[in-house]
Amino acid sequence: MPFTNERHSPEKLAEIAREIRRDIIRSLVVAKSGHSGGPLGSADIFAVLYMGGVMNHDPQNPAMPGRDRFILSAGHMCPVLYATLANAGFFPKSELLTLRKFGSRLQGHPGRDMHLPGIESSTGSLGQGLSIAVGMAMSDKLVDRNNARVYALTGDGELQEGSIWEAVMSAAHYGLDNFCMIVDNNDCQIDGRVPDVMNIYPLREKFESFNFHVIECDGNNTAELLAAFDEAKATKGKPTCIIARTYMGNGVSFMQDKYEWHGKPPSEDQAKVALEELGVSQ
Amino acid sequence: MTTYGSKATRFGFGEGLAELGERDERIVVLGGDITGSVLTSLFKEKFPDRFFSMGIAEQNATTVAAGLALSGKVPFFASYGAFCALRNADQLRISVCYNEANVKIGGGHSGISVGPDGATHQILEDIALLHALPHMTLVVPCDYLEAKKATIAIGEMVGPAYIRFGRESTPMFTTDETPFRLGKGEVFRDGNDVAIIACGPMVWEGLVAAEELAKEGIQARVINIHTIKPLDEEIIAQAARECGAIVTAEEAQIIGGFGSAVAQAVVKNHPVPMEFVGVTDTFGGSGTPTELMKAFGLTSTDIYNSVKKVLMRRSGQWNGFQRMTEVGTEGQHPQNYPKPGTVFPIEELIEADRQAAAEQAA
Ligand SMILES: Cc1ncc(C[n+]2csc(CCOP(=O)(O)OP(=O)(O)O)c2C)c(N)n1
Ligand SMILES: [Mg+2]
């Protein structure tokens, strides 16, 4: 049975996040390619967003007018989005085992052409999803004037894209308080630690100077995440940026905080160990 | 020609670049956070002082490269073609080409054979864009060794250049003796019945198709066009005159792509029937490279079928109307990517979930 979307306790949400992590491992080991690190590290954010009563969505009616929308700007992290959507009841969980396969609705990077329920936009070229989310938030707030909110998640390496800052400038310019971006701040990207590849810090000061409301929190702590999303909803006149400090690969000891796990799947043996660490045998 | 194993063209690029670094200390390399997969890591290890990590910022890296070039350096910037041909297209047009800046771009993960990463990463429109840019040299090497030679060649020439390479292992069939000169096509197989003109690893598919055709007494000339711009128009016009029918093959969109360039050269000089093997105005998708090459009609069989079609058209046996994007004959058109729910029907997935739930309950 899918998990309901209500204000579960932080402990319950942590348990849901653990199931999301298991499903990430289960789907990646069958896919034999794909990204482990970012998806595992951000599972708590997804559990809280989709099953913590934060987003207003209906898995039975994914195109519900006036719904809150989520855009995965870091498209490569889609294994976590797919696992979350399946656990929230958007589509069958067994479909997770088709990840990246020929003809699957679970494309290597989200593809809107495959009409997977819950996928609001194709993404995969870093930076672009954030601007799409700004456009959606403008549509909701400035044109339709409804109460819908738009969430977008970016990687921290992704913040190196110049277009990110164009999106941020425009969200603040229009005072989009229905817009909430989450930075998955795992400090890792493909070639190494983020400051070694191209420094992005300090982050808080950057976003504040762009006129964002900034919340920093432990992105692997469901209680802190719930509080952060509450604060974002209560913020008026400004968009919010939640800087969620996470560990890449969180939940699997041999992947934790290792940038080498950005873009590879576990082998069968590694998946076994990972699943055991996550409390199940398969 | 025969193969002697297989290796991805990206290794040719990486090794060629490391060798260039040895020869010319003006060579500098810019990284875009995927240095391992496009093999600029080899240069980085040898010449750390001439390697600059630019983060995930392709527009800036391209324009910074122009600045380095205008300061007498020979910068190479490499990423996936999706992000260093299209994401930065305006930068390439104005800052690189209009400036005639000596910038070299290495575009990796090109074509549908990228595989499971899916449509976003399978760049198919780069050829169309890049060969329209004034001053740009565009090279699409056919195998690992040619990629190495081509990388060195673009590093030694002056002016903007782009080299397109792939992720997957593909057959190696050129040797140290195979001639390579930028802008000069090569006949890899003689024949006068039809010409197969190809670029990139599709050249090998053309050679395989030619062998099949030879069994039926059809002698196909196979021409390798590694430089799409400047295009060897003479060798193409000559093929049109001597063979009387042409099939082009590329792992890219046929609209505005390599085939279009060849067709222009043909129509200008000696119009003959032509067919085009390539991606037919559609996006790619996830799958294994083999599944995708087959689905999108990019195999030797598809070239073979197109040769049959072009010969039927030449002899007047077939003269119906056909759309630009129509490839192959009746029953042999590429299937392209499956519609959602056809390979994995939703009812079966729902049933699998039901069974799993029942097992858990038991
Ligand atoms: C425009 C663009 N450039 C490059 C890439 C290739 N790429 C995919 S993920 C990635 C690293 C992203 O780092 P980060 O955002 O920190 O994600 P994480 O590694 O933490 O999952 C890169 C360079 C891309 N998808 N899009
Ligand atoms: Mg990161």
Coordinates of N, CA and C in Angstrom, one line a residue, chain A residues 165 168 200-212 214 216 243:
Chain A
W165 N 21.2 31.6 -11.6 CA 21.2 32.9 -11.0 C 20.2 33.8 -11.7
V168 N 17.0 32.7 -10.1 CA 16.9 33.2 -8.8 C 16.5 34.7 -8.8
I200 N 31.3 27.6 -4.9 CA 29.9 28.2 -4.9 C 29.7 29.0 -3.6
Y201 N 30.5 28.8 -2.6 CA 30.2 29.4 -1.3 C 30.7 30.8 -1.2
P202 N 30.2 31.6 -0.3 CA 29.1 31.3 0.7 C 27.7 31.3 0.0
L203 N 26.9 30.3 0.4 CA 25.6 30.2 -0.2 C 24.5 31.1 0.4
R204 N 24.5 31.1 1.7 CA 23.4 31.9 2.4 C 23.5 33.4 1.9
E205 N 24.7 33.9 2.0 CA 24.9 35.3 1.6 C 24.5 35.6 0.1
K206 N 24.8 34.6 -0.7 CA 24.5 34.8 -2.1 C 23.0 34.9 -2.3
F207 N 22.2 34.0 -1.7 CA 20.8 34.0 -1.9 C 20.2 35.2 -1.2
E208 N 20.7 35.5 0.0 CA 20.1 36.7 0.7 C 20.3 37.9 -0.2
S209 N 21.5 38.1 -0.8 CA 21.7 39.3 -1.5 C 20.8 39.3 -2.8
F210 N 20.3 38.2 -3.2 CA 19.4 38.1 -4.3 C 17.9 38.3 -3.8
N211 N 17.8 38.6 -2.5 CA 16.5 38.9 -1.9 C 15.7 37.6 -1.7
F212 N 16.3 36.5 -1.4 CA 15.6 35.3 -1.0 C 15.5 35.2 0.5
V214 N 16.3 32.7 3.3 CA 17.1 31.5 3.3 C 17.0 30.7 4.6
E216 N 18.7 27.3 6.4 CA 19.7 26.2 6.4 C 19.2 25.1 7.3
I243 N 18.6 25.6 2.1 CA 19.9 24.9 1.8 C 19.9 23.7 2.7

